[in-house]
Amino acid sequence: GKPTLAARLRAGDSIYSGWIATPEPLIAETAARQAFDCVCVDMQHGLHDPVSVMRSIGGIVHAGKPAGVRVPVGDFAMASRALDMGAEAVIAPMINSVADARALVAATKYPSLGERSWGPARALSLQGIPDAATQLATANDATLAFAMVETKQALDLLDEILAVEGIDGVFMGPSDLSLTLSGGKEVAPAADWMDEPIRRIAARARAHGKIACAFGADPVRARYFTDVGYHFVALGPDAIYLASGIRTMLEGLR
Ligand code: 3PY
Ligand code: MG
């Protein structure tokens, strides 16, 4: 079959992901039918709930793409459920301590590495995994746990978080990172002074043999992130696709 998202990332591919906030499976599926390598749905700042996530994953996989889910802050139970629903990647926001990173691993990896509870029926049917033994033998490597590093606190603990076994990568959130590094003065994801921490996160991830991910918003920022060493970059959210599509269409009238 097709290589998994994890296999592509470990082979060094650059992955560009859609980012869907609207809790409507057809939007996620439509995004997955475009040239994105992957589509993520967002439960933190997006409006998704468990049912819309479950249905959206079905649409994304039906379109032949891997699905990712950003869970709400501290919702490690949802991290397990997202994998049971067939997500290939879980993105956990605000991982600000080694204990947070360990909780993410516990939720997303089967024993002995973690404490993920058994119940992947939907994932097996969506991904064509033939039986429980295959799932048990492959899931810990084939599904990805990404810890969001998006605060000053997390940046100070970057190496400790990256060293947690079972954390597959770190996902840099430039808005919150700029908010906390500026002491609450500004949200400046593309400020010049963000360049150093942004590059440092990618370099340390590489040094630990882990994947650097980032939220890129637009194509210029997305290219910058891949240029400085990120391999998984999300573009969005979906309201931006709609607005820019409408703009382009109306410009064609004038
Ligand atoms: C951030 O930039 O803080 C994010 O969480 C991006 O989604
Ligand atoms: Mg954030």
Tab-separated table of C-alpha atoms and ligand atoms in Angstrom:
chain	number	residue	atom	x	y	z
A	1	GLY	CA	0.000	0.000	0.000
A	2	LYS	CA	0.830	3.672	0.178
A	3	PRO	CA	3.532	4.761	2.635
A	4	THR	CA	2.168	6.096	5.902
A	5	LEU	CA	2.599	9.728	6.902
A	6	ALA	CA	5.137	8.543	9.481
A	7	ALA	CA	7.128	6.653	6.844
A	8	ARG	CA	7.186	9.660	4.515
A	9	LEU	CA	8.365	11.967	7.285
A	10	ARG	CA	11.045	9.528	8.435
A	11	ALA	CA	12.232	9.313	4.808
A	12	GLY	CA	12.716	13.096	4.881
A	13	ASP	CA	9.773	14.175	2.725
A	14	SER	CA	8.304	17.650	3.193
A	15	ILE	CA	4.642	17.406	4.122
A	16	TYR	CA	2.214	20.277	3.572
A	17	SER	CA	-0.989	19.829	5.518
A	18	GLY	CA	-4.398	21.424	5.323
A	19	TRP	CA	-5.860	22.804	8.553
A	20	ILE	CA	-9.606	22.654	9.045
A	21	ALA	CA	-11.423	24.549	11.792
A	22	THR	CA	-15.001	24.226	10.526
A	23	PRO	CA	-16.715	21.092	11.876
A	24	GLU	CA	-18.026	19.901	8.525
A	25	PRO	CA	-16.611	16.668	7.082
A	26	LEU	CA	-17.173	17.771	3.472
A	27	ILE	CA	-14.757	20.670	3.974
A	28	ALA	CA	-12.047	18.359	5.294
A	29	GLU	CA	-12.704	15.916	2.453
A	30	THR	CA	-12.628	18.697	-0.175
A	31	ALA	CA	-9.299	19.927	1.204
A	32	ALA	CA	-7.986	16.357	1.086
A	33	ARG	CA	-8.913	16.147	-2.616
A	34	GLN	CA	-6.533	19.043	-3.370
A	35	ALA	CA	-2.735	18.719	-3.459
A	36	PHE	CA	-2.220	18.652	0.315
A	37	ASP	CA	-0.162	15.717	1.580
A	38	CYS	CA	-2.285	15.483	4.718
A	39	VAL	CA	-5.252	17.235	6.330
A	40	CYS	CA	-5.537	18.129	10.021
A	41	VAL	CA	-8.702	19.040	11.882
A	42	ASP	CA	-8.484	21.417	14.835
A	43	MET	CA	-10.312	20.891	18.115
A	44	GLN	CA	-8.310	23.498	20.057
A	45	HIS	CA	-9.144	26.752	18.269
A	46	GLY	CA	-11.260	25.156	15.576
A	47	LEU	CA	-14.856	24.209	16.237
A	48	HIS	CA	-14.522	20.452	15.841
A	49	ASP	CA	-16.044	18.038	18.345
A	50	PRO	CA	-15.424	14.288	18.593
A	51	VAL	CA	-18.223	13.417	16.158
A	52	SER	CA	-17.144	15.945	13.511
A	53	VAL	CA	-13.559	14.696	13.914
A	54	MET	CA	-14.652	11.087	13.441
A	55	ARG	CA	-16.632	11.981	10.294
A	56	SER	CA	-13.910	14.253	8.919
A	57	ILE	CA	-11.260	11.550	9.281
A	58	GLY	CA	-13.533	9.275	7.238
A	59	GLY	CA	-13.774	11.904	4.478
A	60	ILE	CA	-10.038	12.613	4.464
A	61	VAL	CA	-9.133	8.921	4.276
A	62	HIS	CA	-11.809	8.381	1.589
A	63	ALA	CA	-9.964	11.044	-0.437
A	64	GLY	CA	-6.761	9.015	-0.035
A	65	LYS	CA	-4.910	11.238	2.432
A	66	PRO	CA	-3.709	10.797	6.018
A	67	ALA	CA	-5.566	12.693	8.736
A	68	GLY	CA	-4.203	14.563	11.742
A	69	VAL	CA	-6.061	15.918	14.763
A	70	ARG	CA	-5.124	18.797	17.047
A	71	VAL	CA	-6.776	17.952	20.354
A	72	PRO	CA	-7.845	20.509	22.993
A	73	VAL	CA	-5.308	21.564	25.653
A	74	GLY	CA	-4.686	18.777	28.147
A	75	ASP	CA	-7.191	16.415	26.498
A	76	PHE	CA	-5.085	13.283	26.369
A	77	ALA	CA	-8.195	11.078	26.315
A	78	MET	CA	-9.098	12.693	22.976
A	79	ALA	CA	-5.564	11.959	21.722
A	80	SER	CA	-6.264	8.232	22.178
A	81	ARG	CA	-9.696	8.554	20.616
A	82	ALA	CA	-8.340	10.402	17.560
A	83	LEU	CA	-6.019	7.473	16.877
A	84	ASP	CA	-8.868	4.996	17.426
A	85	MET	CA	-10.852	7.042	14.872
A	86	GLY	CA	-8.062	6.520	12.322
A	87	ALA	CA	-5.893	9.625	12.621
A	88	GLU	CA	-2.230	9.089	11.722
A	89	ALA	CA	-1.016	12.090	13.729
A	90	VAL	CA	-2.057	13.733	16.972
A	91	ILE	CA	-0.973	17.292	17.714
A	92	ALA	CA	-1.196	18.219	21.405
A	93	PRO	CA	-1.117	21.953	22.182
A	94	MET	CA	0.669	23.607	25.094
A	95	ILE	CA	3.027	20.785	26.054
A	96	ASN	CA	4.921	22.831	28.638
A	97	SER	CA	6.565	20.189	30.820
A	98	VAL	CA	8.160	16.758	30.626
A	99	ALA	CA	5.106	15.468	32.523
A	100	ASP	CA	2.836	16.820	29.744
A	101	ALA	CA	5.007	15.118	27.109
A	102	ARG	CA	4.895	11.827	29.034
A	103	ALA	CA	1.096	12.084	29.334
A	104	LEU	CA	0.912	12.478	25.555
A	105	VAL	CA	3.027	9.363	25.040
A	106	ALA	CA	0.940	7.431	27.576
A	107	ALA	CA	-2.220	8.285	25.614
A	108	THR	CA	-0.886	7.620	22.124
A	109	LYS	CA	1.436	4.602	22.395
A	110	TYR	CA	0.526	1.040	23.325
A	111	PRO	CA	2.377	-0.683	26.197
A	112	SER	CA	5.116	-1.063	27.055
A	113	LEU	CA	6.070	2.360	25.640
A	114	GLY	CA	2.777	3.963	26.703
A	115	GLU	CA	-0.621	3.188	28.166
A	116	ARG	CA	-2.902	3.466	25.120
A	117	SER	CA	-6.025	1.434	25.723
A	118	TRP	CA	-7.146	-1.140	23.177
A	119	GLY	CA	-10.046	-0.338	20.838
A	120	PRO	CA	-8.899	0.594	17.309
A	121	ALA	CA	-11.742	-1.004	15.305
A	122	ARG	CA	-12.438	2.134	13.239
A	123	ALA	CA	-8.737	2.746	12.552
A	124	LEU	CA	-8.319	-0.861	11.383
A	125	SER	CA	-11.231	-0.688	8.960
A	126	LEU	CA	-10.270	2.762	7.582
A	127	GLN	CA	-6.613	1.886	7.108
A	128	GLY	CA	-7.061	-1.697	5.958
A	129	ILE	CA	-5.041	-3.101	8.856
A	130	PRO	CA	-5.850	-6.831	8.725
A	131	ASP	CA	-5.860	-7.831	12.376
A	132	ALA	CA	-5.119	-6.916	15.969
A	133	ALA	CA	-1.644	-8.444	15.893
A	134	THR	CA	-0.634	-6.266	12.928
A	135	GLN	CA	-2.039	-3.176	14.638
A	136	LEU	CA	-0.175	-3.943	17.859
A	137	ALA	CA	3.074	-4.566	15.971
A	138	THR	CA	2.882	-1.429	13.819
A	139	ALA	CA	0.772	1.295	15.481
A	140	ASN	CA	3.392	2.821	17.775
A	141	ASP	CA	5.639	3.523	14.777
A	142	ALA	CA	2.908	4.234	12.224
A	143	THR	CA	1.106	6.898	14.253
A	144	LEU	CA	2.688	10.175	15.287
A	145	ALA	CA	2.575	12.063	18.579
A	146	PHE	CA	3.534	15.711	18.099
A	147	ALA	CA	4.047	17.892	21.171
A	148	MET	CA	3.370	21.573	20.572
A	149	VAL	CA	6.276	23.745	21.662
A	150	GLU	CA	4.668	27.174	21.727
A	151	THR	CA	5.616	28.837	25.007
A	152	LYS	CA	8.764	30.242	26.589
A	153	GLN	CA	8.462	27.478	29.194
A	154	ALA	CA	8.425	24.767	26.533
A	155	LEU	CA	11.296	26.395	24.650
A	156	ASP	CA	13.390	26.362	27.844
A	157	LEU	CA	12.624	22.602	28.141
A	158	LEU	CA	13.027	21.856	24.417
A	159	ASP	CA	15.757	19.214	24.770
A	160	GLU	CA	13.995	17.498	27.687
A	161	ILE	CA	10.701	17.331	25.755
A	162	LEU	CA	12.471	16.058	22.620
A	163	ALA	CA	14.213	13.392	24.711
A	164	VAL	CA	10.935	11.830	25.888
A	165	GLU	CA	10.719	8.418	24.231
A	166	GLY	CA	7.560	8.131	22.151
A	167	ILE	CA	7.371	11.825	21.269
A	168	ASP	CA	7.776	11.680	17.477
A	169	GLY	CA	8.256	15.383	16.956
A	170	VAL	CA	7.588	18.899	18.122
A	171	PHE	CA	5.072	21.230	16.533
A	172	MET	CA	6.022	24.893	16.751
A	173	GLY	CA	3.117	27.331	17.180
A	174	PRO	CA	4.524	30.730	16.160
A	175	SER	CA	1.618	32.819	17.487
A	176	ASP	CA	1.698	31.531	21.066
A	177	LEU	CA	5.493	31.359	20.999
A	178	SER	CA	5.718	35.049	20.082
A	179	LEU	CA	3.011	35.913	22.622
A	180	THR	CA	4.891	34.262	25.491
A	181	LEU	CA	8.415	35.246	24.402
A	182	SER	CA	7.280	38.891	24.263
A	183	GLY	CA	5.849	38.619	27.783
A	184	GLY	CA	2.312	39.085	26.480
A	185	LYS	CA	3.132	42.256	24.529
A	186	GLU	CA	2.432	41.028	21.012
A	187	VAL	CA	1.406	38.244	18.682
A	188	ALA	CA	4.162	38.513	16.075
A	189	PRO	CA	4.650	35.086	14.488
A	190	ALA	CA	6.760	36.495	11.627
A	191	ALA	CA	8.833	39.022	13.619
A	192	ASP	CA	12.587	39.082	12.939
A	193	TRP	CA	13.328	38.108	16.554
A	194	MET	CA	11.340	34.890	16.085
A	195	ASP	CA	13.854	33.628	13.509
A	196	GLU	CA	16.367	32.396	16.103
A	197	PRO	CA	13.961	30.311	18.245
A	198	ILE	CA	12.243	29.014	15.088
A	199	ARG	CA	15.564	27.789	13.680
A	200	ARG	CA	16.665	26.441	17.061
A	201	ILE	CA	13.547	24.259	17.391
A	202	ALA	CA	14.134	22.693	13.954
A	203	ALA	CA	17.846	22.154	14.653
A	204	ARG	CA	17.273	20.528	18.062
A	205	ALA	CA	14.537	18.268	16.655
A	206	ARG	CA	16.938	17.103	13.955
A	207	ALA	CA	19.669	16.507	16.566
A	208	HIS	CA	17.267	14.244	18.478
A	209	GLY	CA	16.240	12.411	15.282
A	210	LYS	CA	12.710	13.803	15.617
A	211	ILE	CA	10.351	15.647	13.277
A	212	ALA	CA	9.983	19.430	13.304
A	213	CYS	CA	6.487	20.664	12.471
A	214	ALA	CA	5.091	24.189	12.264
A	215	PHE	CA	1.989	26.169	11.558
A	216	GLY	CA	2.723	28.203	8.451
A	217	ALA	CA	-0.514	30.095	7.710
A	218	ASP	CA	0.421	31.206	4.178
A	219	PRO	CA	2.690	29.850	1.407
A	220	VAL	CA	5.499	32.369	1.991
A	221	ARG	CA	5.778	31.398	5.673
A	222	ALA	CA	5.329	27.720	4.834
A	223	ARG	CA	8.303	27.841	2.431
A	224	TYR	CA	10.384	29.662	5.037
A	225	PHE	CA	9.663	26.873	7.545
A	226	THR	CA	10.682	24.111	5.149
A	227	ASP	CA	13.788	26.152	4.209
A	228	VAL	CA	14.889	26.310	7.873
A	229	GLY	CA	14.361	22.597	8.564
A	230	TYR	CA	10.700	21.892	9.235
A	231	HIS	CA	9.275	18.821	7.495
A	232	PHE	CA	5.594	19.074	8.406
A	233	VAL	CA	4.001	22.453	7.758
A	234	ALA	CA	0.311	23.267	8.059
A	235	LEU	CA	-1.373	25.989	5.987
A	236	GLY	CA	-4.721	27.472	6.869
A	237	PRO	CA	-7.215	27.499	8.457
A	238	ASP	CA	-10.004	26.715	6.030
A	239	ALA	CA	-11.678	30.159	6.288
A	240	ILE	CA	-8.575	31.509	4.507
A	241	TYR	CA	-9.029	29.033	1.630
A	242	LEU	CA	-12.620	30.176	1.221
A	243	ALA	CA	-11.796	33.885	1.396
A	244	SER	CA	-8.894	33.644	-1.038
A	245	GLY	CA	-10.922	31.474	-3.415
A	246	ILE	CA	-13.723	34.051	-3.434
A	247	ARG	CA	-11.231	36.889	-3.947
A	248	THR	CA	-9.632	35.125	-6.912
A	249	MET	CA	-13.028	34.351	-8.433
A	250	LEU	CA	-14.282	37.946	-8.132
A	251	GLU	CA	-11.011	39.383	-9.433
A	252	GLY	CA	-11.652	37.307	-12.553
A	253	LEU	CA	-14.859	39.315	-13.093
A	254	ARG	CA	-13.195	42.711	-13.097
B	1	3PY	C1	0.203	28.978	17.306
B	1	3PY	O1	0.786	29.595	16.412
B	1	3PY	O2	0.231	29.269	18.509
B	1	3PY	C2	-0.584	27.814	16.929
B	1	3PY	O3	-1.060	27.108	17.796
B	1	3PY	C3	-0.772	27.551	15.484
B	1	3PY	O4	-1.874	26.773	15.241
B	2	MG	MG	-1.056	27.961	19.696
